Structure formats: structure tokens, C-alpha cells
Coordinates of C-alpha atoms in Angstrom, one line a residue:
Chain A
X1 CA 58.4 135.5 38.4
X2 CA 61.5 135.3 36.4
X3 CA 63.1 131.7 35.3
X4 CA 67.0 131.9 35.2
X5 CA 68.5 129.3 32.4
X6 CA 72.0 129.0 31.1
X7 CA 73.5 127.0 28.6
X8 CA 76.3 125.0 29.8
X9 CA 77.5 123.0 26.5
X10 CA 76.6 123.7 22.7
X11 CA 78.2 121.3 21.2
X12 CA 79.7 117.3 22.5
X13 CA 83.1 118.9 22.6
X14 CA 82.6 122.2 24.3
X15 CA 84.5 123.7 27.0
X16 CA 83.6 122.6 30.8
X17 CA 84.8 125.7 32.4
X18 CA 82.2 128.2 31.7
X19 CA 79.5 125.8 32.6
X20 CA 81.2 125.4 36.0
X21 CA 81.4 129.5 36.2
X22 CA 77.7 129.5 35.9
X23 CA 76.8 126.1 37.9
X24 CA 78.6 128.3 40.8
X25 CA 77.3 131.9 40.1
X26 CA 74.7 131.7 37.7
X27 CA 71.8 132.1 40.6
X28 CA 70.2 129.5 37.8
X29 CA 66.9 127.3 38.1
X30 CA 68.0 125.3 35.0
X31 CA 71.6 124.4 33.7
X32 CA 71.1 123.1 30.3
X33 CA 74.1 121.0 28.4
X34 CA 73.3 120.7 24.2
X35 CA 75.9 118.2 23.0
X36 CA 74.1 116.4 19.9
X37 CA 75.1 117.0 16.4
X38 CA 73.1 115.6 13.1
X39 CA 75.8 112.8 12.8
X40 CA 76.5 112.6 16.5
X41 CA 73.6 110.4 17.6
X42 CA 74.3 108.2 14.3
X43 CA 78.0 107.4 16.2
X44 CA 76.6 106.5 19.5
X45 CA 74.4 104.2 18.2
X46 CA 77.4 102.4 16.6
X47 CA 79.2 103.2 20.5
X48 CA 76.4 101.2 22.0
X49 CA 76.1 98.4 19.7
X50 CA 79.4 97.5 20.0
X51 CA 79.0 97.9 24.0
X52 CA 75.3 97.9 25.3
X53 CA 76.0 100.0 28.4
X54 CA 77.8 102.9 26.2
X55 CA 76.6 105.3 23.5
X56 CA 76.0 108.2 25.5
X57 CA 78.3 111.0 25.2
X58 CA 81.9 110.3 26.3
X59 CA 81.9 113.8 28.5
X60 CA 79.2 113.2 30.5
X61 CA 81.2 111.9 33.2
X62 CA 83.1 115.1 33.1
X63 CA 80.6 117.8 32.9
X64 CA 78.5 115.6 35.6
X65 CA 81.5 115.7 38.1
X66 CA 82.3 119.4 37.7
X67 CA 78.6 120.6 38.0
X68 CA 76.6 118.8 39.7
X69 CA 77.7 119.8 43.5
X70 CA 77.6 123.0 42.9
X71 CA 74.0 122.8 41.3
X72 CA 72.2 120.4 43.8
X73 CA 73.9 123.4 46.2
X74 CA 72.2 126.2 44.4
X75 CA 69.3 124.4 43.1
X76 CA 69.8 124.1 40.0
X77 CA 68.4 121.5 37.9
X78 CA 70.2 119.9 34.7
X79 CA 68.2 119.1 31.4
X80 CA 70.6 117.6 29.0
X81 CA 70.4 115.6 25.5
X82 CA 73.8 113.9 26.1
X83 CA 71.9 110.5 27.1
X84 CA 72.6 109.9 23.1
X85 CA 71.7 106.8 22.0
X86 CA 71.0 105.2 25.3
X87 CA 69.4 108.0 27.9
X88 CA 69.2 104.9 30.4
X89 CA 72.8 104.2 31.1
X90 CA 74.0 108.0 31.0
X91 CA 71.1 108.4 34.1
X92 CA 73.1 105.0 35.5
X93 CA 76.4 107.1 35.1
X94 CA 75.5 110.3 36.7
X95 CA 73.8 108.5 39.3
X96 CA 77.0 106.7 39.8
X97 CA 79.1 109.7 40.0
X98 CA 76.2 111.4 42.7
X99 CA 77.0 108.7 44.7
X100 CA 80.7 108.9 44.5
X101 CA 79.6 112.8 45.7
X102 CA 77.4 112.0 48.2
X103 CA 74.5 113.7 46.5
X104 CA 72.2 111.4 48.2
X105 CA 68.3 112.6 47.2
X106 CA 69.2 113.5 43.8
X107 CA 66.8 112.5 41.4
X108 CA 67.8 111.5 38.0
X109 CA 65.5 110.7 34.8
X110 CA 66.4 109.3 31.6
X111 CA 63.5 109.8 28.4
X112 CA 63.7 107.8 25.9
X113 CA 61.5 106.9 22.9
X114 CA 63.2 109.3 20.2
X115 CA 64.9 106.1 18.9
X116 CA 62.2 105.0 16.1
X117 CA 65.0 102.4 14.2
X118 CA 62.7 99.3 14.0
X119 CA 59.9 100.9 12.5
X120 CA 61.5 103.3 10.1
X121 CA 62.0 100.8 7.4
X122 CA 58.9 102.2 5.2
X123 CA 59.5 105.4 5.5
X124 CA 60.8 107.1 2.3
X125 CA 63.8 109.0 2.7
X126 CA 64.2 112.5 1.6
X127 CA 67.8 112.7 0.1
X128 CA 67.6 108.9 -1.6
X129 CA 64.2 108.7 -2.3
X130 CA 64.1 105.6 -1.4
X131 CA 62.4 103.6 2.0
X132 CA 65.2 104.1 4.5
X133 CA 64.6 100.0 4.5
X134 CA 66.5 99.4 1.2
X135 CA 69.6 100.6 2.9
X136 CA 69.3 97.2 4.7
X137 CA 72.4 96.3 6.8
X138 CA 74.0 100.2 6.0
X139 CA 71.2 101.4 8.1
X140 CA 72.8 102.1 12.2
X141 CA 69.9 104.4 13.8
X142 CA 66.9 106.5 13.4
X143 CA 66.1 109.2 16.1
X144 CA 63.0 111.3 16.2
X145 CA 63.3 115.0 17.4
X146 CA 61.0 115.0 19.7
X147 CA 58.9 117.3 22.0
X148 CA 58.9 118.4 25.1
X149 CA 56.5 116.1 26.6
X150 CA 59.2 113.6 28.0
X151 CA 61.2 116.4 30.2
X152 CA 58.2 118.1 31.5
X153 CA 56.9 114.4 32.5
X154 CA 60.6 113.9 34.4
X155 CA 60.3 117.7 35.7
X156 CA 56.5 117.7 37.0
X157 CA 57.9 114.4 38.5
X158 CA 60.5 116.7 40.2
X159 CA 63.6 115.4 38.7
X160 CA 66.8 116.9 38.9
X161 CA 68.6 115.9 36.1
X162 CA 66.5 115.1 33.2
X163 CA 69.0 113.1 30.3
X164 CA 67.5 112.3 27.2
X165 CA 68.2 111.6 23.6
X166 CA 67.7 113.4 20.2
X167 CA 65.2 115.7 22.0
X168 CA 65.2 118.8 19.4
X169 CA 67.7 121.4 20.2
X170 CA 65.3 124.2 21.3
X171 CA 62.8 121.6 23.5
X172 CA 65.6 121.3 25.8
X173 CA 65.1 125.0 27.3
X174 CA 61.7 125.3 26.1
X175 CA 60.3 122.6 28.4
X176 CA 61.9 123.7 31.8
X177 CA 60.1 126.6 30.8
X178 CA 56.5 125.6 30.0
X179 CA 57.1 123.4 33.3
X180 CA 57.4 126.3 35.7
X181 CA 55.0 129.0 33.6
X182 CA 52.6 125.9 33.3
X183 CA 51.9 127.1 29.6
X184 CA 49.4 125.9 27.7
X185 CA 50.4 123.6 24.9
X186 CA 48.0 125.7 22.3
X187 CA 49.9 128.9 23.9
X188 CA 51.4 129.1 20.6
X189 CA 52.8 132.4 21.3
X190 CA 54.3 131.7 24.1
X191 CA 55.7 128.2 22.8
X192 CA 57.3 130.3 19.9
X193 CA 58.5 132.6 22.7
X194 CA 60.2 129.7 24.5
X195 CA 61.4 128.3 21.6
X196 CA 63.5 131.6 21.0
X197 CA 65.1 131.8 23.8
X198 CA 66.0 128.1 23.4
X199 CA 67.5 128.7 20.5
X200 CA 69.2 131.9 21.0
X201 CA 71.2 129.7 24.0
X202 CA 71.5 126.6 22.6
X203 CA 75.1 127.1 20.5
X204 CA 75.9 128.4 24.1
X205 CA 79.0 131.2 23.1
X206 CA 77.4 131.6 19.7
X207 CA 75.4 134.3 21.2
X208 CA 78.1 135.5 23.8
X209 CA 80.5 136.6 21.2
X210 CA 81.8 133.6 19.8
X211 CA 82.1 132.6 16.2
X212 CA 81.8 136.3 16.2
X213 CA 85.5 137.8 16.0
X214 CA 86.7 139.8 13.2
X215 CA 89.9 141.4 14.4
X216 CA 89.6 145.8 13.8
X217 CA 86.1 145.4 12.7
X218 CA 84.0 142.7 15.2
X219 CA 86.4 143.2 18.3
X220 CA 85.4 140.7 21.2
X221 CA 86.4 141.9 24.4
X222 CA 88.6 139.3 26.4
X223 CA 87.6 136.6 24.1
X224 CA 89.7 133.9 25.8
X225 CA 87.8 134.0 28.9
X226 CA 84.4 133.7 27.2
X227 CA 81.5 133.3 29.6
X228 CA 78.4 131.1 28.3
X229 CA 75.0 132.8 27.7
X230 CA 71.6 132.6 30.4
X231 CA 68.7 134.1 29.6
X232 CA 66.0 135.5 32.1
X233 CA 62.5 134.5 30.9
X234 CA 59.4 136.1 32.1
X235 CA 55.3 134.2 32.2
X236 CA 55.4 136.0 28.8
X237 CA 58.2 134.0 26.9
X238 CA 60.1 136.7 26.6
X239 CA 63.2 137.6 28.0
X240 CA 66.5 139.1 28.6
X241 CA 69.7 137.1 27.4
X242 CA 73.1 137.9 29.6
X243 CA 76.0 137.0 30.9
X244 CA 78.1 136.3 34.3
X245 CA 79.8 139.9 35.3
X246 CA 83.6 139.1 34.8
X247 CA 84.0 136.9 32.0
X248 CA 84.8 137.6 28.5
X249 CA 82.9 137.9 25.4
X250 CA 79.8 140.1 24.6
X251 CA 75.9 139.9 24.1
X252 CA 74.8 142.5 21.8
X253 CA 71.9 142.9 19.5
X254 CA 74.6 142.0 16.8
X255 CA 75.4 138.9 18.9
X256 CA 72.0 138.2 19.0
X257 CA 70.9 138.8 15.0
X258 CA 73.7 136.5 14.2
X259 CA 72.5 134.1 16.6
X260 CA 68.9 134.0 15.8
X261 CA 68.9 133.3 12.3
X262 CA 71.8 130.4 12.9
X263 CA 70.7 127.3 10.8
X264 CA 67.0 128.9 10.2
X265 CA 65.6 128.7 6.8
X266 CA 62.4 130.6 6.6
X267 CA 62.3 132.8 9.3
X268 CA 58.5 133.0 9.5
X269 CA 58.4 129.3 9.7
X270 CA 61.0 127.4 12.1
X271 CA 59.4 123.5 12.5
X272 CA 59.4 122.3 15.9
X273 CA 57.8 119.3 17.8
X274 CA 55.3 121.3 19.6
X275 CA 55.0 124.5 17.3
X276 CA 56.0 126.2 14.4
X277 CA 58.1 129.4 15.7
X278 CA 57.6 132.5 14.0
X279 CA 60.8 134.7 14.7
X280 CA 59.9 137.2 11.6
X281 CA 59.1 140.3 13.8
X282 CA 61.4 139.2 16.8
X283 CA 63.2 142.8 17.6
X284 CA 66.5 143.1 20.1
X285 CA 67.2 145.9 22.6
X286 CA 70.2 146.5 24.2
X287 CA 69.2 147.6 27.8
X288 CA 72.6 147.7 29.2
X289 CA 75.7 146.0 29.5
X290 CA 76.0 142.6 28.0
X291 CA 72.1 142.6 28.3
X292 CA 69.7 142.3 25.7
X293 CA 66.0 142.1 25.8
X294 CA 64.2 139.6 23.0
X295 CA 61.0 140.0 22.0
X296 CA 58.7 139.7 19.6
X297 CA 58.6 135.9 18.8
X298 CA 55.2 134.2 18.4
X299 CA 54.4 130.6 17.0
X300 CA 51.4 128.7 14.8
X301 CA 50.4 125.1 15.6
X302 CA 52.4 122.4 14.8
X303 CA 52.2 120.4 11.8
X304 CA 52.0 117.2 13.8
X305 CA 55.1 115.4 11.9
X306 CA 58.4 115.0 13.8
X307 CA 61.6 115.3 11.5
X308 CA 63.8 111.7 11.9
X309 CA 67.1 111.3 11.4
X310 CA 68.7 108.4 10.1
X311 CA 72.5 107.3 10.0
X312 CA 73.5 104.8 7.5
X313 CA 77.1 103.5 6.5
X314 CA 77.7 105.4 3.4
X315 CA 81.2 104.0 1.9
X316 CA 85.1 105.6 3.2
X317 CA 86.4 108.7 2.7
X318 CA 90.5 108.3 2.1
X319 CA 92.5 111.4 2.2
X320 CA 95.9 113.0 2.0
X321 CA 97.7 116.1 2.2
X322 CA 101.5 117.8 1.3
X323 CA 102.7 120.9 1.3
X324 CA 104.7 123.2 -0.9
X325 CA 106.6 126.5 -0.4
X326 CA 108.1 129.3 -2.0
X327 CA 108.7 129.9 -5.7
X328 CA 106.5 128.3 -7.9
X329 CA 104.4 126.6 -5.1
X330 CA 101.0 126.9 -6.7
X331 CA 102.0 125.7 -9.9
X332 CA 103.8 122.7 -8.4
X333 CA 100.3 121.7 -6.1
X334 CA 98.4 122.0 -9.4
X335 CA 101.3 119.4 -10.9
X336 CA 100.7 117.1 -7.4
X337 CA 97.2 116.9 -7.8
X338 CA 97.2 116.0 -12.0
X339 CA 99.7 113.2 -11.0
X340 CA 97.8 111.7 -7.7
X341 CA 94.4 111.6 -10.1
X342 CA 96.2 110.1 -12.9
X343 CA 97.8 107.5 -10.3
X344 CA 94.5 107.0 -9.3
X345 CA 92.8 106.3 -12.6
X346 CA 92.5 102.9 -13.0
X347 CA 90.2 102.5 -9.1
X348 CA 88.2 105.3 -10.4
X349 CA 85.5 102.6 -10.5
X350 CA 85.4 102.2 -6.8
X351 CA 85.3 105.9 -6.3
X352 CA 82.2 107.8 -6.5
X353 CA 83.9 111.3 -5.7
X354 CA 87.5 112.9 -5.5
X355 CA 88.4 116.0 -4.9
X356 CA 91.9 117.7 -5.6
X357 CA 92.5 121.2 -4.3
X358 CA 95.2 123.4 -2.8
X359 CA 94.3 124.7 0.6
X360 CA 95.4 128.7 0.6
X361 CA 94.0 128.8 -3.1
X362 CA 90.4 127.1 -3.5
X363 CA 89.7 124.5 -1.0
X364 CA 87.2 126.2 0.2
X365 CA 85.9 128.9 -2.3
X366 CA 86.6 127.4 -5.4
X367 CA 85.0 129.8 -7.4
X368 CA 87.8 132.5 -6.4
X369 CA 89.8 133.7 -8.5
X370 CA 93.0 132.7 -5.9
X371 CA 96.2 134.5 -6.5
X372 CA 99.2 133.2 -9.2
X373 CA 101.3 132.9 -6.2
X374 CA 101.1 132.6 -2.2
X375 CA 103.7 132.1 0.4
X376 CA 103.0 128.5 0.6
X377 CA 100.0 126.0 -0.5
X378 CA 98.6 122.7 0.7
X379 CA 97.8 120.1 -1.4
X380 CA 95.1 117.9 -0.7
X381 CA 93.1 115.1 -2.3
X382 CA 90.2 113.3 -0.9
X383 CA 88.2 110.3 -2.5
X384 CA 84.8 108.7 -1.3
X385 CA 85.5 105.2 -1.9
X386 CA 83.3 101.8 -2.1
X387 CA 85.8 100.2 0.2
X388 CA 88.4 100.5 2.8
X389 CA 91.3 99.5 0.5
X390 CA 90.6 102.1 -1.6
X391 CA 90.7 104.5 0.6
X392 CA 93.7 103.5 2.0
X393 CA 95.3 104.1 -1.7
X394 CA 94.2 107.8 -1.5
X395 CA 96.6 108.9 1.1
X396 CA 99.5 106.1 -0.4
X397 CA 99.3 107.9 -3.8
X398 CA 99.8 111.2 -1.6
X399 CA 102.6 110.2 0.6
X400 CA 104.4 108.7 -2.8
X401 CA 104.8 112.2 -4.1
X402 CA 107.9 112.5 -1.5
X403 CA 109.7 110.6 -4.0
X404 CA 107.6 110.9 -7.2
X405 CA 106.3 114.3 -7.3
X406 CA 106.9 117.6 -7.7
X407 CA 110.1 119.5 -6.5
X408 CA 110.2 119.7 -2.7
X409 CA 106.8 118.5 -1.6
X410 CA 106.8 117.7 2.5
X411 CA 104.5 117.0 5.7
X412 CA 102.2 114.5 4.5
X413 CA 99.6 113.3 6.3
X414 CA 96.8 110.9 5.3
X415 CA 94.0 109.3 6.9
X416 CA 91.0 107.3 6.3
X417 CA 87.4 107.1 7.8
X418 CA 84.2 105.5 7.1
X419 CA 81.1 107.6 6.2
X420 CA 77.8 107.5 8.4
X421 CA 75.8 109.5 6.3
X422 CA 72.6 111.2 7.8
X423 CA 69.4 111.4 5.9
X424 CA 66.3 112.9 6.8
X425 CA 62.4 112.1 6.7
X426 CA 59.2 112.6 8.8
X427 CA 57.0 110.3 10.7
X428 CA 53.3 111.2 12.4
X429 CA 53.8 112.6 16.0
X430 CA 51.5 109.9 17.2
X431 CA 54.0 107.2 16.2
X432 CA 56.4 108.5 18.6
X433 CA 56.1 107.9 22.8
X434 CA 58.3 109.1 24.8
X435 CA 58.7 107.5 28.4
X436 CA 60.6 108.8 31.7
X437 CA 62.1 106.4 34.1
X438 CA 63.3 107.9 37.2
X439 CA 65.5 106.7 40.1
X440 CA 66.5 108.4 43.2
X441 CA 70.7 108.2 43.9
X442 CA 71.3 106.2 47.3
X443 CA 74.4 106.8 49.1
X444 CA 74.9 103.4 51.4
X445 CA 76.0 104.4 55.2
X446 CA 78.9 102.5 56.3
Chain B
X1 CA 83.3 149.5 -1.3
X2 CA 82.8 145.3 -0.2
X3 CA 80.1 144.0 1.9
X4 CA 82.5 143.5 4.8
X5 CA 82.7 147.6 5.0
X6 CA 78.7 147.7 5.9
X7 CA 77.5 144.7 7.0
X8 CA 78.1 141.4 8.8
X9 CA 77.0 137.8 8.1
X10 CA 76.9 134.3 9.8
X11 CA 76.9 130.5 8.1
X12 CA 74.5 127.7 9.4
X13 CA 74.2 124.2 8.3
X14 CA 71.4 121.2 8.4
X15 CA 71.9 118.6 5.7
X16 CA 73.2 120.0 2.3
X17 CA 71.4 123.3 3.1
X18 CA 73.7 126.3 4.2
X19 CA 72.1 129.7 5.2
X20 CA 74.3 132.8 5.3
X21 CA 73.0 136.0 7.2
X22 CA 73.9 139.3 6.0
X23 CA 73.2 142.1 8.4
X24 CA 73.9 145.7 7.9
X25 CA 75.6 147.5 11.2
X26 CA 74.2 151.0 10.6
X27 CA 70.0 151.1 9.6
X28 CA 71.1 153.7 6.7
X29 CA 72.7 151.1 4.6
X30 CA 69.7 148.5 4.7
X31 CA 68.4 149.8 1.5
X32 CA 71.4 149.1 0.0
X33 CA 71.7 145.4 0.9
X34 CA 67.7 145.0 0.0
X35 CA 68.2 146.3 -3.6
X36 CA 71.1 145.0 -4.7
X37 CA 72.0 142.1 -3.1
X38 CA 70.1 140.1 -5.0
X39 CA 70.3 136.0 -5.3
X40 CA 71.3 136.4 -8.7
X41 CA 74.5 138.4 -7.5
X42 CA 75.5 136.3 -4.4
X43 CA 75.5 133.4 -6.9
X44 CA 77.4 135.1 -9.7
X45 CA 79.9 136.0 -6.7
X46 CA 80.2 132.2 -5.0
X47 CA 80.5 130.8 -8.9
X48 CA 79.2 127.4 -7.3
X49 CA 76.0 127.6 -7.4
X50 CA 72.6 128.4 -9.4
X51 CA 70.6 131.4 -8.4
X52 CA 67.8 128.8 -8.4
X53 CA 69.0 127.1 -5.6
X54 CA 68.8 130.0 -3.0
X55 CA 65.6 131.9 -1.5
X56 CA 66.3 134.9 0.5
X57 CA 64.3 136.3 3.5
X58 CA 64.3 140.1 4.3
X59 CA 63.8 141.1 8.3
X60 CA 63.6 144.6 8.0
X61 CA 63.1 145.7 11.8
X62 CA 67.1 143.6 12.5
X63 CA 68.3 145.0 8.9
X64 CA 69.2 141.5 7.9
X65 CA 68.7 139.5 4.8
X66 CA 69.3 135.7 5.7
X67 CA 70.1 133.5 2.3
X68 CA 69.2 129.6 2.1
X69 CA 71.0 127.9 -0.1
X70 CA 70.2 123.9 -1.0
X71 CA 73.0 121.7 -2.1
X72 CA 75.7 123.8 -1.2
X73 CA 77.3 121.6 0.8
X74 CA 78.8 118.7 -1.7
X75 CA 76.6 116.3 0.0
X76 CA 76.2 117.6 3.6
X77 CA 78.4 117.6 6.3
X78 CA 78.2 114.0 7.1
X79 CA 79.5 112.9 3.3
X80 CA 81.2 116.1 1.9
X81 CA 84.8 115.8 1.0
X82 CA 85.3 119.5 1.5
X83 CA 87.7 120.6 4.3
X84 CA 85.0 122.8 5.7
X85 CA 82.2 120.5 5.4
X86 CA 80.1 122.5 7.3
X87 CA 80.6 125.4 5.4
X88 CA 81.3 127.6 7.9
X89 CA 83.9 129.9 5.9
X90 CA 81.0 130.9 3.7
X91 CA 80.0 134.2 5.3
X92 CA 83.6 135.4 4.9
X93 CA 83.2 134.8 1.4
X94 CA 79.9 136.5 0.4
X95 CA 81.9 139.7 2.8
X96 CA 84.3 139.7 0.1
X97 CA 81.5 140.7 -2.6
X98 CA 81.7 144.3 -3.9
X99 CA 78.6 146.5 -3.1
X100 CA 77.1 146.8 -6.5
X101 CA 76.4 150.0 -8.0
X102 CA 72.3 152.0 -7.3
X103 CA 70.4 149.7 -10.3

């Protein structure tokens, strides 16, 4: 037997039309849609509080109405984290837009539990140091990454869209997986298997040939008709990852390196809810075209804590940018920056960070060297500020250089936003319970 | 003869961490990118950084080093006042590095 999952979305604002390409062709069991960031959970919460039946994620509508025919038609099921902060009234919305279908049957679950904010106050936090309680009325959420035990719940249940929250990344793929293999949860092997696959498909083009491109040297074939990533898993765990014949992009064993060690720290050791993945001897094969075969992936037990993410209001961040061209532009960005600091200097109390750079020069390696002098440069300042006002001045002091700066300085923009910063700590498995609530979509007969 | 000539390399991102991949396209010049691409090197060439903060894995069977570096992100993505706050330009940047000279 051979379970067929694709990955539909790897980030909230990813493109619909490759997930619709493999809702139609994809032959896929499972359709899975990865939409949550570190911070993106953080702004949900703040969606819902200000209305209690938002603060999922604003496409699901979307992605719902362009997929879900054409998977209830094929069989596919959807497992999805873009419930956000509130699982329960994303399942309300897809239900809603079944009906609107006429998808009547269609069972859809919402797991919830990740969201751990009332209890987290003790817990010390790794990047303060201090209990995320002392960040009193800063603090807006706290969301364990948790396991798979909620979506294999919802799927043994035979649901057929399973939303949930801040599931962890790779849980998403890896429990459709230990649902129709029936692993065993010590199968640590095989859960570091999964967990592979899951995340060599959860960035979704990131292992198809995107973020990829380097013109003459990494060519992607037709890259603007990119086709998203499935992988076919065997009992084993492992598996081959692919692509839909036709559309663009690539999957070869460089596609695949790059991919698997993506945001992985010790190889030999990649922390997970229900096991600790070992990809340190995974090896890739190219057996063909756009196919690769992965194996080589095993796992150790889990440590038994689940990683928490907490958003807390963390100040504004004011900023501004102008441009400069031609003779002498580098030396006259350098003269724009000394004069919006010096402006600046007497709120530098209710700044805790600026920053002054020229974009073309050093804004984003600043220990180049940079050349004396480019075709043009962009100035721009940024401050993290103690409150709004000040904020605001950052981008006034900016957009005064049109009449108070250097020679021939134009196209300021400025803008201001307010920091939710995202720390980190760990609470015991056993503190977190996940729960599944399940309803079946009626369609009312006129 | 720069890294970019032999090998290429991928930037992720959780918290203030950044890890950077370095992978060589042809086996033969694995040894190359073992020996001397040390952390000492990749944080002489970023100039932003301590040595200290960065522990690098080998996986010999993919020819790939992958480099972890903590606090290289001025605070992470979610506070960072850099324009790539993820710091997903980073790759590009270690590419530049010259291949050093056989030690």
C-alpha cells in the first residue's frame, strides 16, 4: 500500500493554484495546507480577541472553496493548521462554505487544546528569562506544538477535513500517515520516517524548485508555473517525493538536500511532539524524472516536553526610507542617515534600537565591504520605540530630508507597526490535551 | 575560486537562530568544504558574528555541512529591525566567500 500526500500551502500567503492542480490530479489520499508562521498564531489571537468568531486564517475561505469539490470527488481528505487561534470557527466556516457546495456528508473536525495561555504564567521564558507572567497585560497567546494525537483522533473518527491550531509543522503529514499504516507510537523509526517526509513537504515549493533559482548556475525549469510537492509513502516511512507531470519547477536530490536541512539545527536530533527525528544518515536517489526516493531517516523517543510559543506586545517599530541616485549617492545616504540620528537624539530615551543603513550597500550584509559608488542607494532608518509617537517621528524625521537633507533625495515612504514579539519555552506533554469536536455538514432540502 | 563556483547553500530561521547549508554539487569537492570551511572562516567572512556562536554539522553521504548560528538575527524575526529579518539573503552571502587555500 502506498499513501499519496501533497502539500497544498506552506506558508498563510501561498499561492491557491497549485493546490487546486493537485486537489484535481493529484490521485491524493491527503491534501495538506501549512499556513502558520512563529508570529502568525500570535496575530490571530489578537484577530480573535477583538472578534470571538475570527482568528483563523483569512484564506481559508479561499483555499476551502477552490478545493474542496474537487477533493470530496477524488477522496481526498484535508488536514490543515489554518484553524489558528480558534480551530472551532474555521470548521464553522468550511462547513459553511460545504453547504454553500452542496457537500452534504462531509465531515469536518476542529482540535483544539494547543492554546496553553492561562496556564503559562510560571513558566520561565527562554529569551527574557523571566516567567512569561511578568509580561502581564503585554502577554496575547501561548500555543503548544503539539502531536499528532488530535488528527489521528479526528481521522480514526473518519473526518474529512481535520483543522487544527499550532499543531507542529511536520505532525500535520505525519499523522495521516501513522493513521492509515496504523504505526505504533514507539515505532520510532518509522515516526522519524514520517516526520521526514512531513517536513521535506511542508514549505510546499521549497522542495519543488523554489527558493531554489540562481540564474546560469541553479536553472529552474518553467519556474512560473511551479507545481507543489506530494510524496508517496510506503508501511516503511519511506518514500518517494514528486511532482504533477506538466507543471514547472523541479525535485532533485539538490532540491531535496536544501530542503531537508531547512530550519534544522542538529541534524541528528530534530525535537518533535511524538519523537526526536534523526535525519543524519537520510540519503536521496534520483530514480527518474522529478522523482526522488528518501530514505534513511530514523527517530529516538521523545523527550516528553512540547516547545510553547508565546506572543507578547513588545513596543513599535517606526521606519522610513529615501532614495538617492547618481554621482555621489552613497556618500549623500551616509549624510541622510548622520542627520535623521542626530534629529533623533534627544527621543533616544524612548528608543531601545535604531538602525541606519543604505539598502544596495549594507542593509543586509553589513560586514561587506560595499562599493564607493553604485547606480543608486536607499536610505533607510528604523527605530524600535517605547511608544507609538515615537515611532511615528522615525518616518517624519525621514520624509523631512525632502526639504532638509541631502541634495536630491526622493520616494519616501514610512510606516509604523507594533511589535508582537515571540518567545519560546517548554511545558510537560502531560499538561497539554488536545480534544476533537466533529460535525457532519447538512445541506437543508427545499 | 568562491564557494558559489562549487557548492550551494540554503538559509533557515526559528527565533534568533539562522542555519545556512552549504552543499557541494560534485562529491570531489567535499573534502574541500570539510577542511576549510571552518566556523572560524564563515565568521571572519560575515564580520557579524563570533565563531562562538555557530556549531557546524557535517553529513557526509549528501556532501553538506549545515551551520547554526545563535543570535544572528538582531533579535529574531518577530523584533529585528533588519529589512531581511528572516535572514534569508544569508546563503548568498557565505557563496560569496573565497575557497581558502589546502591548510
Amino acid at each position: 500500500m502506498i499513501v499519496r500526500i501533497g502539500a497544498g500551502a506552506g506558508f498563510q500567503g501561498d499561492r491557491i493554484g497549485p493546490a487546486v492542480d493537485l486537489a484535481e490530479r493529484g490521485a491524493l489520499d491527503y491534501l495538506v495546507f501549512e499556513c502558520l508562521g512563529e508570529r502568525t498564531i500570535a496575530l490571530a489571537q489578537q484577530a480573535r480577541m477583538a472578534d470571538p468568531t475570527g482568528g483563523f486564517d483569512p484564506m481559508l475561505e479561499r483555499r476551502m472553496r477552490a478545493v474542496l469539490r474537487a477533493c470530496v470527488r477524488n477522496g481526498t481528505r484535508i488536514v490543515t493548521n489554518m484553524g489558528a487561534a480558534n480551530p472551532e470557527a474555521a470548521a464553522a466556516r468550511t462547513r459553511a462554505v460545504a453547504r454553500e457546495l452542496g457537500l452534504a456528508g462531509l465531515k469536518v473536525a476542529a482540535v483544539t487544546g494547543d492554546d496553553v495561555l492561562g496556564r503559562i504564567g510560571g513558566y520561565v521564558l527562554d529569551e527574557t528569562g523571566a516567567p512569561a507572567g511578568d509580561l502581564g497585560e503585554r502577554l496575547v497567546s501561548a500555543n503548544a506544538y503539539t502531536g499528532i494525537s488530535g488528527v489521528v483522533a479526528a481521522l480514526d473518527a473518519g473526518a474529512d477535513v481535520v483543522i487544527c491550531g499550532r499543531a507542529s509543522d511536520p505532525t500535520l503529514f505525519l499523522a495521516p500517515l501513522v493513521h492509515e499504516f496504523g504505526w505504533a507510537r514507539d515505532d520510532w523509526t518509522r515516526l522519524g520516517r514520517g516526520t521526514l517526509v512531513g517536513h521535506l513537504l511542508e514549505c510546499a515549493a521549497q522542495v519543488t524548485g523554489g527558493y531554489f533559482a540562481d540564474p546560469g548556475v541553479k536553472d529552474v525549469p518553467y519556474l512560473a508555473g511551479i507545481g507543489y510537492p506530494l510524496a508517496e509513502v510506503s508501511e516503511d516511512g519511506n518514500a518517494v517525493i514528486t511532482k504533477l507531470p506538466g507543471t514547472g519547477g523541479q525535485v532533485t536530490r539538490a532540491t531535496c538536500i536544501e530542503q531537508l536541512l531547512y530550519e534544522i539545527h542538529d541534524p541528528a536530533r530534530y525535537l518533535q511532539p511524538d519523537v526526536v527525528a534523526d535525519f543524519s544518515g537520510v540519503e536521496f536517489r534520483e530514480i527518474g524524472p522529478d522523482r526522488v526516493a528518501v530514505s534513511g531517516a530514523s527517530g529516538a523517543p521523545s523527550t516528553g516536553m512540547l516547545k510553547v510559543s508565546v506572543g507578547y506586545r513588545d513596543g513599535w517599530i517606526g521606519e522610513g526610507q529615501i532614495s538617492y541616485a547618481g554621482a555621489n549617492c552613497v556618500a549623500r545616504g551616509r549624510l541622510a542617515v548622520e542627520l535623521v540620528r542626530a534629529r533623533l537624539e534627544p527621543r533616544a530615551s524612548a528608543m531601545d534600537e535604531t538602525r541606519g543603513e543604505l539598502v544596495g550597500v549594507n542593509s543586509v550584509w553589513s560586514g561587506g565591504a560595499g562599493g564607493p559608488q553604485t547606480a543608486e542607494v536607499r536610505m533607510r532608518f528604523a527605530a524600535r520605540c517605547r511608544d507609538l509617537d515615537t515611532a511615528r517621528l522615525i518616518g517624519e524625521e525621514v520624509e523631512g530630508l525632502y526639504l532638509t537633507g541631502p541634495a536630491g533625495g526622493g520616494g519616501v515612504t514610512k510606516q509604523v507597526r507594533e511589535v508582537l514579539a515571540i518567545a519560546s519555552t517548554l511545558v510537560p506533554a502531560t499538561e497539554v490535551t488536545t480534544r476533537v469536536h466533529m460535525e457532519e455538514v447538512r445541506v437543508e432540502v427545499a | 575560486m568562491r564557494l558559489h563556483d562549487i557548492a550551494h547553500a540554503r538559509t533557515g530561521d526559528k527565533g534568533d537562530t539562522s542555519n545556512i547549508s552549504l552543499i557541494a554539487y560534485d562529491p570531489a569537492d567535499w573534502p574541500a568544504l570539510r577542511d576549510r570551511i571552518t566556523p572560524q572562516r564563515v565568521a571572519a567572512h560575515f564580520g557579524t558574528f563570533p565563531a562562538e556562536a555557530m556549531t557546524r554539522y557535517e553529513l557526509p553521504q549528501l556532501q553538506a555541512l549545515n551551520f547554526v548560528i545563535r543570535g544572528a538575527l538582531a533579535g529574531g524575526v518577530t523584533r529585528s529591525l533588519a529589512l531581511d529579518a528572516h535572514g534569508k539573503c544569508l546563503a548568498s552571502v557565505l557563496l560569496e566567500m573565497e575557497l581558502p587555500a589546502e591548510d
